[in-house]
mmCIF file of C-alpha atoms in Angstrom:
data_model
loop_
_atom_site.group_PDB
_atom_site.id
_atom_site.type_symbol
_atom_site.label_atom_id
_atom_site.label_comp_id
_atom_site.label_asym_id
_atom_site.label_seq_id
_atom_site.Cartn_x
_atom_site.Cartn_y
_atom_site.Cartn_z
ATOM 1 C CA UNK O 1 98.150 119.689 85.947
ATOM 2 C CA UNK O 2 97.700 119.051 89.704
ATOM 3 C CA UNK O 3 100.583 120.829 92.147
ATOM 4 C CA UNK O 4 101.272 119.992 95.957
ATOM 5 C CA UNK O 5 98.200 122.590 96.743
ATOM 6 C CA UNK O 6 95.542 119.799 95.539
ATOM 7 C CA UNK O 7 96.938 117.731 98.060
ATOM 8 C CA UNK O 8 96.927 119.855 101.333
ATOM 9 C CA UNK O 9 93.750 120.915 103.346
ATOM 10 C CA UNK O 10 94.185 123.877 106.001
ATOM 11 C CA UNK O 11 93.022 123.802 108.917
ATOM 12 C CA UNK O 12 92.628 126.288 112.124
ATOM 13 C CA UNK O 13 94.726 125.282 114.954
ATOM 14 C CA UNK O 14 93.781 124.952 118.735
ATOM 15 C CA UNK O 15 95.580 128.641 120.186
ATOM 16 C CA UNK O 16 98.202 126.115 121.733
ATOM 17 C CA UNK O 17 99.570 125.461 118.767
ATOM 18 C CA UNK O 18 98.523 128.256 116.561
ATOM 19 C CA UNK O 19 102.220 129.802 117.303
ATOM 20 C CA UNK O 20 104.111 126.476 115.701
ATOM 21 C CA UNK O 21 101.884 126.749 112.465
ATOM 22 C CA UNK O 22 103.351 128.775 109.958
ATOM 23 C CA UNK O 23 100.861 132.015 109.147
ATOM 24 C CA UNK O 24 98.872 130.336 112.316
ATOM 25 C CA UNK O 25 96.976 127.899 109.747
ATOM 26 C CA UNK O 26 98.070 124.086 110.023
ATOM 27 C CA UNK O 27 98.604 122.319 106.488
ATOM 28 C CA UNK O 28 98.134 119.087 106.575
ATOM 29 C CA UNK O 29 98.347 115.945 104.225
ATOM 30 C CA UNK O 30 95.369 113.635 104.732
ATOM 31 C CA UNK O 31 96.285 109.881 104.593
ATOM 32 C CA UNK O 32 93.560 109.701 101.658
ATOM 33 C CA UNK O 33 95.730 112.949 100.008
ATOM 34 C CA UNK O 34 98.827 110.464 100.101
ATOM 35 C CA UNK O 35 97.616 107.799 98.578
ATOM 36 C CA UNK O 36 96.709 109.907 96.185
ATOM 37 C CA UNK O 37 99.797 111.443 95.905
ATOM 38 C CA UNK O 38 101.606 108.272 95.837
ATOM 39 C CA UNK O 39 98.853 106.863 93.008
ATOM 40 C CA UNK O 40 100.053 109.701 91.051
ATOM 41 C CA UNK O 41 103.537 108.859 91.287
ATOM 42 C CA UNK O 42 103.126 105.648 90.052
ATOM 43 C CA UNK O 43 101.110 106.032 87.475
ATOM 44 C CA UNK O 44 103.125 109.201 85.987
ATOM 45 C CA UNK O 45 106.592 106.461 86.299
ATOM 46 C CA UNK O 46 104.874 104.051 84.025
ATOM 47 C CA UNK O 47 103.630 103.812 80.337
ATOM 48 C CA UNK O 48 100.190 101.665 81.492
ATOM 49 C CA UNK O 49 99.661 101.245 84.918
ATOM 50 C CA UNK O 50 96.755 100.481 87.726
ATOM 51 C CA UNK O 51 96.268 101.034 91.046
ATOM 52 C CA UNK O 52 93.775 100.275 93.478
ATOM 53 C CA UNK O 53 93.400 102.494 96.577
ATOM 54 C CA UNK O 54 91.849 101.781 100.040
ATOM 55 C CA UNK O 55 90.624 104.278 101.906
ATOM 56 C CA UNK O 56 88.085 104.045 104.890
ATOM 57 C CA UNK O 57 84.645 105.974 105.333
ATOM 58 C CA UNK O 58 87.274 108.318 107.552
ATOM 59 C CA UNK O 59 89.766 109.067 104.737
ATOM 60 C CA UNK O 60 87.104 110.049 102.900
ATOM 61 C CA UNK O 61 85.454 112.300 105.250
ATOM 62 C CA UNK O 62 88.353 114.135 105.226
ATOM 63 C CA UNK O 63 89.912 114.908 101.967
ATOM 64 C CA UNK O 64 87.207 114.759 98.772
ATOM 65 C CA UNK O 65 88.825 111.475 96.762
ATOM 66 C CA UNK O 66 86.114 111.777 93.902
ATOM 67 C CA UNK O 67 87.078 115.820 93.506
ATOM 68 C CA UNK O 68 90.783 115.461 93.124
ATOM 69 C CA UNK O 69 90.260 112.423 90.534
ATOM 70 C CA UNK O 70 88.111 114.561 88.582
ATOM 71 C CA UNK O 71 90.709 117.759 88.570
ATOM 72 C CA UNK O 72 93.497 115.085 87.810
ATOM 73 C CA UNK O 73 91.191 114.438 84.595
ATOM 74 C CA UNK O 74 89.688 110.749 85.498
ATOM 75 C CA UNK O 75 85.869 109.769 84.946
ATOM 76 C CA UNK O 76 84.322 107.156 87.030
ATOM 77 C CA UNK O 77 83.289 104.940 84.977
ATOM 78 C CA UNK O 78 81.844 102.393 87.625
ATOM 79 C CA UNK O 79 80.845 102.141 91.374
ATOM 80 C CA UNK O 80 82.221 99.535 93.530
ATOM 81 C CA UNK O 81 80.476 98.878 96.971
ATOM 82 C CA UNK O 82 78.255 100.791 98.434
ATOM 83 C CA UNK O 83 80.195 103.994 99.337
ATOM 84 C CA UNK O 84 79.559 106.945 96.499
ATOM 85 C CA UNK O 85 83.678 107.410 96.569
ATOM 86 C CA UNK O 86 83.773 103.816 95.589
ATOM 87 C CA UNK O 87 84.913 102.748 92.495
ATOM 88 C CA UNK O 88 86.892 102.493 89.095
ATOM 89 C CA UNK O 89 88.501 105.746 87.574
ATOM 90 C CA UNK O 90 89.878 106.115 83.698
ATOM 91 C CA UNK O 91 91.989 108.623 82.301
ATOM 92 C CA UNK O 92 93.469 106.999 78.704
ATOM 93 C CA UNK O 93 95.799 104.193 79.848
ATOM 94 C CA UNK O 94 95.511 104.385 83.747
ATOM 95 C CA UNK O 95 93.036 103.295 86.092
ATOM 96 C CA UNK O 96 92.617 104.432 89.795
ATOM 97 C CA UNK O 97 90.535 101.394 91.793
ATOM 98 C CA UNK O 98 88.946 103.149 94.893
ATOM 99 C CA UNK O 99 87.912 100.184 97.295
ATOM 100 C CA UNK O 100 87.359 101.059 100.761
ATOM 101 C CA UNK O 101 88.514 97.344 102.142
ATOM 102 C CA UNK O 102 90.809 96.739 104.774
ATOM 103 C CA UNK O 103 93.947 94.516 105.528
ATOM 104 C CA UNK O 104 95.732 94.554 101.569
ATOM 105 C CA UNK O 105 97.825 98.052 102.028
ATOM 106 C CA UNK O 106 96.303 101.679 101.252
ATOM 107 C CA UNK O 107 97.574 101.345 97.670
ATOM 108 C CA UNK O 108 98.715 98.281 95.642
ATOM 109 C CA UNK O 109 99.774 98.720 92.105
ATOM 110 C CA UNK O 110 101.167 96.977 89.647
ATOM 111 C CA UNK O 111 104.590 98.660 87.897
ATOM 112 C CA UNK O 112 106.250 96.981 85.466
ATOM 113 C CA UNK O 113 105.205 93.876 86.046
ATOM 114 C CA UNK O 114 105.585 93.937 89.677
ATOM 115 C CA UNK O 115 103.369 94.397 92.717
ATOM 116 C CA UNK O 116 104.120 97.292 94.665
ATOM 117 C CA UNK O 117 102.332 97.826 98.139
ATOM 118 C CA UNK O 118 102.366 101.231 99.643
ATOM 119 C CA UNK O 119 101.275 102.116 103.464
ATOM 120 C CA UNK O 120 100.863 105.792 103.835
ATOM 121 C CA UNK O 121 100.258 108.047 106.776
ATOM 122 C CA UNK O 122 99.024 111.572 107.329
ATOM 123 C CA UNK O 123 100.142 114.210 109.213
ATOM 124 C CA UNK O 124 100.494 118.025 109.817
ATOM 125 C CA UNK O 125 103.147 119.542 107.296
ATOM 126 C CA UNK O 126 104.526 123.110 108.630
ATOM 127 C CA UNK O 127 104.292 122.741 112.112
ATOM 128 C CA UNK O 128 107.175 122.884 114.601
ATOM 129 C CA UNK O 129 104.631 121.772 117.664
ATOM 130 C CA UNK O 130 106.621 119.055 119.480
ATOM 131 C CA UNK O 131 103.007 116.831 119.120
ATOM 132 C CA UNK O 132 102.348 117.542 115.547
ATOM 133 C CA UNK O 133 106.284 116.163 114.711
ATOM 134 C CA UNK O 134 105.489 113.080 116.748
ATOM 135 C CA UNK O 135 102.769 112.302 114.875
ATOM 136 C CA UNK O 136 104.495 112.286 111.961
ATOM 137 C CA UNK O 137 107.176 110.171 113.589
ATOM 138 C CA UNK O 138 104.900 107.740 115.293
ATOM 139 C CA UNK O 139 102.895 107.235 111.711
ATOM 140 C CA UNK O 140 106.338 106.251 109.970
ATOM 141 C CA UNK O 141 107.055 103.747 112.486
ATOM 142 C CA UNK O 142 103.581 102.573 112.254
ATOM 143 C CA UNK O 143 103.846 102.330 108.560
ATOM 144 C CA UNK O 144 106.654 100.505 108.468
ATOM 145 C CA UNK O 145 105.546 97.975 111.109
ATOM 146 C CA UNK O 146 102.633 97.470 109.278
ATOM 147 C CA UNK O 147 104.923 96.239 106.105
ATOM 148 C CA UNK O 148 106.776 94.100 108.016
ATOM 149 C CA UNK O 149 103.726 92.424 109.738
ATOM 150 C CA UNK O 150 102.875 91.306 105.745
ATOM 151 C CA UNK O 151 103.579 87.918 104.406
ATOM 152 C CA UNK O 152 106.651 87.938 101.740
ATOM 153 C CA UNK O 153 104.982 87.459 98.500
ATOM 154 C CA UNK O 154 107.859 89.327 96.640
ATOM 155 C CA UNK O 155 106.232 92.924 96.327
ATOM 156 C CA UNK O 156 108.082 95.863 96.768
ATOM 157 C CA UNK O 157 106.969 97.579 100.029
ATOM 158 C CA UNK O 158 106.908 101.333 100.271
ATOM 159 C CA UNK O 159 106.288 103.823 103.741
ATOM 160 C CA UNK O 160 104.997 106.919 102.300
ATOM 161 C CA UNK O 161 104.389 109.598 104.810
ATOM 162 C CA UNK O 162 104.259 113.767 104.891
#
């Protein structure tokens, strides 16, 4: 079973801000770690579910996609595109898609019948640096704005940030 700790990677802060981090070591969640996060949601809400996640050759630069499918017990079982992070993940019933392709939403799933589109943002976690908040503020606004730039096609629509 996967906790919050799968999901955060540390990092050392510039001195500047090492005093806002708590024990001077900035946690952050990774946009890749939320989609992951939010993946996980979805498919632990629903009986069968899928989900296909798109993350960009930056996402996965920064937070190991393949690793944290394997320790949340999925097997690749193929590749999809040319990056080695692409492709389609099985554990029993639910399938993770991993398709770094632009423009549909970092995560669209299918719950229950119904198409749910998720935009998710990163951001630093247990800082109280005025920049590092901001961040966080700026990536809501520019998740939501991305959801509202979409054409209505009836899915549910979902900002998921840190």
């Amino acid at each position: 079973m996967l906790d919050e700790m799968d999901y955060v990677t540390r990092h050392e802060p510039p001195e500047t801000r090492r005093a806002k981090a708590q024990g001077g070591v900035e946690a952050r969640l990774t946009e890749a770690a939320v989609m992951l996060a939010m993946a996980s949601y979805i498919l632990d809400s629903a009986s069968e579910a899928t989900v296909s996640i798109h993350p960009d050759g930056e996402h996965a630069k920064r937070f190991d996609i393949p690793a944290w499918l394997r320790r949340a017990g999925f097997e690749k079982r193929e590749s999809l595109g040319r990056t080695p992070y692409g492709g389609t993940y099985r554990r029993g019933l639910e399938t993770v898609v991993v398709n770094p392709r632009s423009g549909v939403g970092d995560l669209v799933g299918v719950v229950d019948g119904r198409i749910v589109v998720i935009e998710c943002k990163g951001g630093t976690i247990n800082s109280t640096h005025a920049g590092q908040l901001s961040r966080l503020r700026s990536g809501l606004c520019e998740a939501v704005g991305l959801l509202m730039a979409r054409p209505d096609d009836g899915a549910r629509e979902i900002a998921a940030v840190p």
